[in-house]
Tab-separated table of C-alpha atoms and ligand atoms in Angstrom:
chain	number	residue	atom	x	y	z
A	106	UNK	CA	121.771	-28.343	178.479
A	107	UNK	CA	120.609	-30.303	180.147
A	108	UNK	CA	120.154	-34.554	179.511
A	109	UNK	CA	117.620	-36.338	180.932
A	110	UNK	CA	118.757	-39.151	183.520
A	111	UNK	CA	116.926	-42.105	183.809
A	112	UNK	CA	118.556	-43.542	187.416
A	113	UNK	CA	121.092	-41.609	189.354
A	114	UNK	CA	122.460	-44.424	190.758
A	115	UNK	CA	124.117	-45.579	187.354
A	116	UNK	CA	124.991	-41.299	186.225
A	117	UNK	CA	127.350	-41.456	183.671
A	118	UNK	CA	128.868	-37.199	184.451
A	119	UNK	CA	130.919	-35.713	181.497
A	120	UNK	CA	134.883	-35.007	183.115
A	121	UNK	CA	134.456	-31.315	183.387
A	122	UNK	CA	130.553	-31.588	185.339
A	123	UNK	CA	131.278	-29.421	188.068
A	124	UNK	CA	133.982	-26.927	186.219
A	125	UNK	CA	133.357	-23.559	187.938
A	126	UNK	CA	131.364	-24.819	190.566
A	127	UNK	CA	132.136	-23.798	194.398
A	128	UNK	CA	131.495	-26.246	196.534
A	129	UNK	CA	131.233	-26.414	200.414
A	130	UNK	CA	131.155	-30.673	202.035
A	131	UNK	CA	130.551	-31.191	205.445
A	132	UNK	CA	132.358	-33.986	206.909
A	133	UNK	CA	134.890	-34.390	204.168
A	134	UNK	CA	137.511	-35.912	205.915
A	135	UNK	CA	136.559	-39.688	206.242
A	136	UNK	CA	134.219	-42.154	204.265
A	137	UNK	CA	131.662	-40.703	202.461
A	138	UNK	CA	132.100	-37.333	202.296
A	139	UNK	CA	135.763	-38.342	201.583
A	140	UNK	CA	134.525	-39.560	198.589
A	141	UNK	CA	132.432	-36.732	197.329
A	142	UNK	CA	134.977	-33.988	197.925
A	143	UNK	CA	137.592	-36.010	195.696
A	144	UNK	CA	135.134	-36.593	193.308
A	145	UNK	CA	133.208	-33.400	192.789
A	146	UNK	CA	137.088	-31.880	192.242
A	147	UNK	CA	137.324	-34.170	189.755
A	148	UNK	CA	134.871	-33.076	187.768
A	149	UNK	CA	136.116	-30.065	188.239
A	150	UNK	CA	134.747	-27.907	191.223
A	151	UNK	CA	136.357	-26.056	194.174
A	152	UNK	CA	135.690	-28.017	197.025
A	153	UNK	CA	135.802	-26.177	200.163
A	154	UNK	CA	136.166	-29.203	203.005
A	155	UNK	CA	134.285	-28.570	206.613
A	156	UNK	CA	135.092	-31.016	208.975
A	157	UNK	CA	136.727	-31.430	212.758
A	158	UNK	CA	139.703	-33.147	212.127
A	159	UNK	CA	142.468	-30.571	210.713
A	160	UNK	CA	144.557	-33.084	208.936
A	161	UNK	CA	142.330	-35.394	207.487
A	162	UNK	CA	141.380	-32.442	205.502
A	163	UNK	CA	144.847	-31.531	205.567
A	164	UNK	CA	145.607	-34.819	203.623
A	165	UNK	CA	142.604	-35.058	201.349
A	166	UNK	CA	143.194	-31.273	200.238
A	167	UNK	CA	146.604	-32.406	199.148
A	168	UNK	CA	145.177	-35.467	196.968
A	169	UNK	CA	143.407	-33.145	195.288
A	170	UNK	CA	145.623	-30.760	194.296
A	171	UNK	CA	148.269	-34.242	193.566
A	172	UNK	CA	145.907	-35.138	191.123
A	173	UNK	CA	145.250	-31.796	189.589
A	174	UNK	CA	142.268	-30.415	191.015
A	175	UNK	CA	141.333	-26.950	191.235
A	176	UNK	CA	142.476	-25.443	194.882
A	177	UNK	CA	140.239	-26.304	197.728
A	178	UNK	CA	139.454	-24.184	200.777
A	179	UNK	CA	139.414	-25.678	203.952
A	180	UNK	CA	137.693	-25.191	206.601
A	181	UNK	CA	138.443	-26.379	210.626
A	182	UNK	CA	134.496	-26.651	211.902
A	183	UNK	CA	132.756	-29.059	214.650
A	184	UNK	CA	129.213	-28.697	214.524
A	185	UNK	CA	128.835	-30.232	217.804
A	186	UNK	CA	130.019	-27.125	218.828
A	187	UNK	CA	130.322	-24.076	216.710
A	188	UNK	CA	129.030	-20.744	217.457
A	189	UNK	CA	127.479	-17.975	215.667
A	190	UNK	CA	130.774	-15.884	214.947
A	191	UNK	CA	132.214	-19.217	213.784
A	192	UNK	CA	129.201	-19.085	211.458
A	193	UNK	CA	129.281	-15.518	209.832
A	194	UNK	CA	133.204	-15.769	209.881
A	195	UNK	CA	132.572	-18.456	207.607
A	196	UNK	CA	129.698	-16.736	205.322
A	197	UNK	CA	132.310	-13.780	204.848
A	198	UNK	CA	135.414	-15.706	203.365
A	199	UNK	CA	134.105	-17.290	201.012
A	200	UNK	CA	131.786	-13.744	200.674
A	201	UNK	CA	135.303	-12.914	199.869
A	202	UNK	CA	137.164	-15.976	198.420
A	203	UNK	CA	133.802	-17.290	195.892
A	204	UNK	CA	131.491	-14.481	196.488
A	205	UNK	CA	128.978	-17.320	195.673
A	206	UNK	CA	128.295	-20.737	196.678
A	207	UNK	CA	127.087	-23.210	193.744
A	208	UNK	CA	127.095	-26.295	195.993
A	209	UNK	CA	126.097	-27.624	199.331
A	210	UNK	CA	126.930	-31.103	200.648
A	211	UNK	CA	125.387	-31.885	204.458
A	212	UNK	CA	127.121	-34.752	205.134
A	213	UNK	CA	128.638	-34.625	208.565
A	214	UNK	CA	126.799	-36.948	211.048
A	215	UNK	CA	127.121	-39.163	214.423
A	216	UNK	CA	125.801	-42.128	214.981
A	217	UNK	CA	125.197	-41.305	219.024
A	218	UNK	CA	123.923	-45.141	220.233
A	219	UNK	CA	122.034	-48.013	219.630
A	220	UNK	CA	119.476	-48.654	222.211
A	221	UNK	CA	116.521	-48.450	222.822
A	222	UNK	CA	114.250	-44.736	223.433
A	223	UNK	CA	113.763	-46.364	227.035
A	224	UNK	CA	117.593	-45.891	227.923
A	225	UNK	CA	118.283	-43.363	225.250
A	226	UNK	CA	120.945	-40.560	226.973
A	227	UNK	CA	119.787	-37.923	227.155
A	228	UNK	CA	122.746	-35.625	226.154
A	229	UNK	CA	124.058	-38.159	223.575
A	230	UNK	CA	120.368	-37.578	222.256
A	231	UNK	CA	120.754	-33.630	221.813
A	232	UNK	CA	124.446	-34.211	220.573
A	233	UNK	CA	123.276	-36.254	217.664
A	234	UNK	CA	119.920	-34.163	216.943
A	235	UNK	CA	122.674	-30.668	217.029
A	236	UNK	CA	125.276	-31.980	214.486
A	237	UNK	CA	122.627	-34.400	212.355
A	238	UNK	CA	119.569	-31.760	211.471
A	239	UNK	CA	120.129	-28.501	213.616
A	240	UNK	CA	124.348	-27.651	212.486
A	241	UNK	CA	122.363	-28.669	208.644
A	242	UNK	CA	119.576	-25.826	209.374
A	243	UNK	CA	122.121	-23.130	210.267
A	244	UNK	CA	124.811	-23.813	207.895
A	245	UNK	CA	121.942	-23.387	205.507
A	246	UNK	CA	120.361	-20.163	206.511
A	247	UNK	CA	123.484	-18.538	207.491
A	248	UNK	CA	124.484	-19.172	203.600
A	249	UNK	CA	121.164	-18.513	201.872
A	250	UNK	CA	122.705	-15.316	200.331
A	251	UNK	CA	125.503	-16.778	198.318
A	252	UNK	CA	123.732	-19.386	197.587
A	253	UNK	CA	121.133	-17.385	196.159
A	254	UNK	CA	123.954	-15.255	194.563
A	255	UNK	CA	124.961	-18.667	192.935
A	256	UNK	CA	121.844	-18.917	190.556
A	257	UNK	CA	121.736	-22.348	190.056
A	258	UNK	CA	122.700	-24.100	193.409
A	259	UNK	CA	122.265	-27.794	194.736
A	260	UNK	CA	121.741	-28.446	198.834
A	261	UNK	CA	122.163	-31.741	199.013
A	262	UNK	CA	121.154	-33.532	202.809
A	263	UNK	CA	121.828	-36.963	203.769
A	264	UNK	CA	119.595	-38.832	204.888
A	265	UNK	CA	118.923	-43.072	205.838
A	266	UNK	CA	116.477	-45.915	205.132
A	267	UNK	CA	115.882	-45.299	209.066
A	268	UNK	CA	115.123	-41.517	208.434
A	269	UNK	CA	112.191	-42.958	205.814
A	270	UNK	CA	110.925	-46.100	208.268
A	271	UNK	CA	111.753	-45.947	212.039
A	272	UNK	CA	113.337	-49.047	213.327
A	273	UNK	CA	114.220	-50.122	217.205
A	274	UNK	CA	117.024	-48.684	218.527
A	275	UNK	CA	117.998	-46.185	215.845
A	276	UNK	CA	116.511	-43.570	218.427
A	277	UNK	CA	117.840	-40.273	217.930
A	278	UNK	CA	119.758	-40.587	214.400
A	279	UNK	CA	116.439	-41.996	213.066
A	280	UNK	CA	114.191	-39.180	214.612
A	281	UNK	CA	117.227	-36.851	213.038
A	282	UNK	CA	117.123	-38.071	209.868
A	283	UNK	CA	113.008	-37.971	209.254
A	284	UNK	CA	113.683	-34.521	210.021
A	285	UNK	CA	116.417	-34.122	207.646
A	286	UNK	CA	114.108	-35.248	205.044
A	287	UNK	CA	111.598	-32.527	206.540
A	288	UNK	CA	114.371	-29.637	206.557
A	289	UNK	CA	115.017	-30.657	202.397
A	290	UNK	CA	111.146	-30.599	202.032
A	291	UNK	CA	110.449	-27.402	203.118
A	292	UNK	CA	113.312	-25.431	202.206
A	293	UNK	CA	112.683	-27.095	198.339
A	294	UNK	CA	108.705	-25.759	199.365
A	295	UNK	CA	109.822	-22.248	200.154
A	296	UNK	CA	112.619	-21.887	196.819
A	297	UNK	CA	110.580	-23.726	194.129
A	298	UNK	CA	109.356	-20.370	192.925
A	299	UNK	CA	112.301	-19.165	192.349
A	300	UNK	CA	114.069	-22.272	190.785
A	301	UNK	CA	117.314	-21.221	191.572
A	302	UNK	CA	117.811	-22.994	194.357
A	303	UNK	CA	116.956	-27.037	194.774
A	304	UNK	CA	117.122	-29.197	197.831
A	305	UNK	CA	117.337	-32.770	198.000
A	306	UNK	CA	117.972	-35.610	200.013
A	307	UNK	CA	120.480	-38.862	199.151
A	308	UNK	CA	120.175	-41.736	201.520
A	309	UNK	CA	123.358	-43.581	200.811
A	310	UNK	CA	121.765	-47.458	201.451
A	311	UNK	CA	124.893	-49.210	203.370
A	312	UNK	CA	128.418	-48.126	202.651
A	313	UNK	CA	131.955	-49.372	204.103
A	314	UNK	CA	132.980	-46.336	205.823
A	315	UNK	CA	133.677	-46.146	209.909
A	316	UNK	CA	130.005	-45.564	211.149
A	317	UNK	CA	128.979	-48.075	209.376
A	318	UNK	CA	131.254	-50.259	211.388
A	319	UNK	CA	130.757	-48.748	214.742
A	320	UNK	CA	126.705	-49.816	213.941
A	321	UNK	CA	127.353	-53.319	212.355
A	322	UNK	CA	131.092	-54.423	214.278
A	323	UNK	CA	130.453	-58.092	212.963
A	324	UNK	CA	129.830	-57.738	209.059
A	325	UNK	CA	132.537	-58.102	206.590
A	326	UNK	CA	132.683	-55.011	204.950
A	327	UNK	CA	133.505	-56.256	202.012
A	328	UNK	CA	130.265	-57.208	201.079
A	329	UNK	CA	128.939	-53.597	201.446
A	330	UNK	CA	130.006	-50.872	198.442
A	331	UNK	CA	132.332	-48.146	198.757
A	332	UNK	CA	131.719	-44.495	199.517
A	333	UNK	CA	133.290	-44.174	195.449
A	334	UNK	CA	130.802	-46.604	193.979
A	335	UNK	CA	127.962	-44.449	194.978
A	336	UNK	CA	128.955	-41.398	193.776
A	337	UNK	CA	126.173	-41.079	190.471
A	338	UNK	CA	123.105	-39.424	192.748
A	339	UNK	CA	125.768	-36.680	194.534
A	340	UNK	CA	127.777	-36.079	190.797
A	341	UNK	CA	123.713	-36.367	189.323
A	342	UNK	CA	122.319	-33.557	192.445
A	343	UNK	CA	125.217	-31.782	192.138
A	344	UNK	CA	125.641	-30.457	188.347
A	345	UNK	CA	123.365	-28.648	185.399
A	346	UNK	CA	121.240	-31.977	184.500
A	347	UNK	CA	119.262	-32.325	187.394
A	348	UNK	CA	118.197	-28.183	187.392
A	349	UNK	CA	114.792	-28.390	188.383
A	350	UNK	CA	114.633	-31.325	190.131
A	351	UNK	CA	113.374	-30.630	193.925
A	352	UNK	CA	111.824	-31.729	196.874
A	353	UNK	CA	113.602	-35.264	196.403
A	354	UNK	CA	114.802	-38.043	198.262
A	355	UNK	CA	117.242	-40.856	196.034
A	356	UNK	CA	118.820	-43.777	196.536
A	357	UNK	CA	122.366	-44.761	196.080
A	358	UNK	CA	121.213	-48.139	196.076
B	689	LIG	P1	131.216	-41.051	208.651
B	689	LIG	O1	131.492	-41.706	210.548
B	689	LIG	O2	132.571	-41.879	208.235
B	689	LIG	O3	131.672	-39.633	208.205
B	689	LIG	C1	131.210	-38.934	209.208
B	689	LIG	C2	132.146	-37.735	208.810
B	689	LIG	O4	131.460	-36.414	209.434
B	689	LIG	C3	133.692	-38.053	209.619
B	689	LIG	O5	134.498	-37.265	208.873
B	689	LIG	C4	133.659	-36.622	210.575
B	689	LIG	O6	134.725	-36.367	211.403
B	689	LIG	C5	132.410	-35.758	210.435
B	689	LIG	N1	131.962	-35.325	211.466
B	689	LIG	C6	131.674	-36.369	212.533
B	689	LIG	N2	131.188	-35.323	213.515
B	689	LIG	C7	131.394	-34.641	213.091
B	689	LIG	C8	131.258	-32.471	213.546
B	689	LIG	N3	130.929	-32.568	215.048
B	689	LIG	N4	131.514	-31.896	212.940
B	689	LIG	C9	132.098	-31.404	212.065
B	689	LIG	N5	132.041	-33.274	211.105
B	689	LIG	C10	131.430	-34.043	211.816
B	689	LIG	O7	130.114	-41.902	208.047
B	689	LIG	P2	130.084	-41.703	206.788
B	689	LIG	O8	130.588	-41.188	205.776
B	689	LIG	O9	129.404	-43.670	206.791
B	689	LIG	O10	128.452	-40.860	206.862
B	689	LIG	C11	128.138	-40.266	205.983
B	689	LIG	C12	126.820	-39.780	206.136
B	689	LIG	O11	125.839	-40.619	205.621
B	689	LIG	C13	126.056	-39.542	207.417
B	689	LIG	O12	125.361	-38.256	206.976
B	689	LIG	C14	125.714	-40.799	207.480
B	689	LIG	O13	124.874	-40.708	208.031
B	689	LIG	C15	124.983	-41.667	206.037
B	689	LIG	N6	124.333	-42.729	206.645
B	689	LIG	C16	125.165	-43.301	205.952
B	689	LIG	C17	125.238	-44.980	205.697
B	689	LIG	C18	126.737	-45.663	205.906
B	689	LIG	O14	126.288	-47.309	205.416
B	689	LIG	N7	127.491	-45.372	205.904
B	689	LIG	C19	123.842	-45.210	205.994
B	689	LIG	C20	122.915	-43.847	205.507
B	689	LIG	C21	123.503	-43.047	205.891
B	689	LIG	P3	136.006	-37.300	211.883
B	689	LIG	O15	136.390	-38.014	210.330
B	689	LIG	O16	136.881	-35.908	212.074
B	689	LIG	O17	135.645	-37.815	212.719
C-alpha cells in the first residue's frame, strides 16, 4: 500500500520501510552516502556499500551490524578508474548473491576545482564529468537487468542547486549536475511505460560534509544541517510510498 506524502522533507517512514530491499549506495564511505547507507539499513535494507576507500566501507559495515541491521555487502571500486570488467563483475556478483537490485543511489561525486571556465583545467574537467556523470550512466546501464528483476526499483541521482541554474566558478561540477538531471529524466521517460523502474534526482542542499567544507572553507559548519537530518527524501524515494513518482527532482532543504 502506498501512502500520500505531502512533503518528502518531513517524511516519517515506518521502521520496516525497506525490509527485504537490496540497495546499492555509491560513495558510501563518507558524508551523505554514509548517512544514507546507515539509514537504509536501519529501515531494513540490505545495503551494498560501494566506494574507493575500503577502510571507510569496513567501518560502516561494522556500524550497521552493531546496530542490528542486515549484513551489508562491500564493493571497493574507484569510479574514476573502473573499466568494463569491474562493472560486469559487480553485476555478476550482485546477481549471484541477491538476484535483483531494488535501489541504486548515485551519490559519489567530486568537486573538481572552483575556478572560472577560462581557467578550468581540462584534465580535472574530464575527471569530474567522468566520476559525476559517466560512471553513474555506466553503472545504471550495467545494472539495468537487475533493476528490472526487482519489479519495483528506484534509481536516485544526486544533483545540486548548480545543476539547475549555472553559477560562476562551479565549472565542470555544475555541468555534471545538469547532465545528471538530464540522465535521470531520460531514464524516467524510457521506463515510465513499464512502471517498474523509477528515476529521480535529489538536491541535498548545503550539508555538513567534507565536500561542503572544501567548497566553503570559511563557513561555520554549525550552521549547516547534518547528512542525518536530510534523509527524508532519500527514504521516500527508496521505499514503496514513492511508487509512480518518476522524472522528478526533489529538494532536501
Ligand atoms: P563527500 O565528499 O563528503 O563524500 C563523497 C563520497 O564519494 C566519499 O565517500 C568519496 O569517497 C566518494 N567518492 C568520491 N570519488 C569517488 C570515486 N572516484 N569512486 C568511488 N567513490 C568516490 O561528499 P558529500 O557527502 O557532500 O556529497 C554527496 C553527494 O551530494 C555528491 O553527489 C554531491 O555532489 C552532492 N551534494 C552535496 C552537497 C553538500 O552540501 N554536501 C550539496 C549539493 C550536492 P572517499 O571517502 O573515499 O573520498
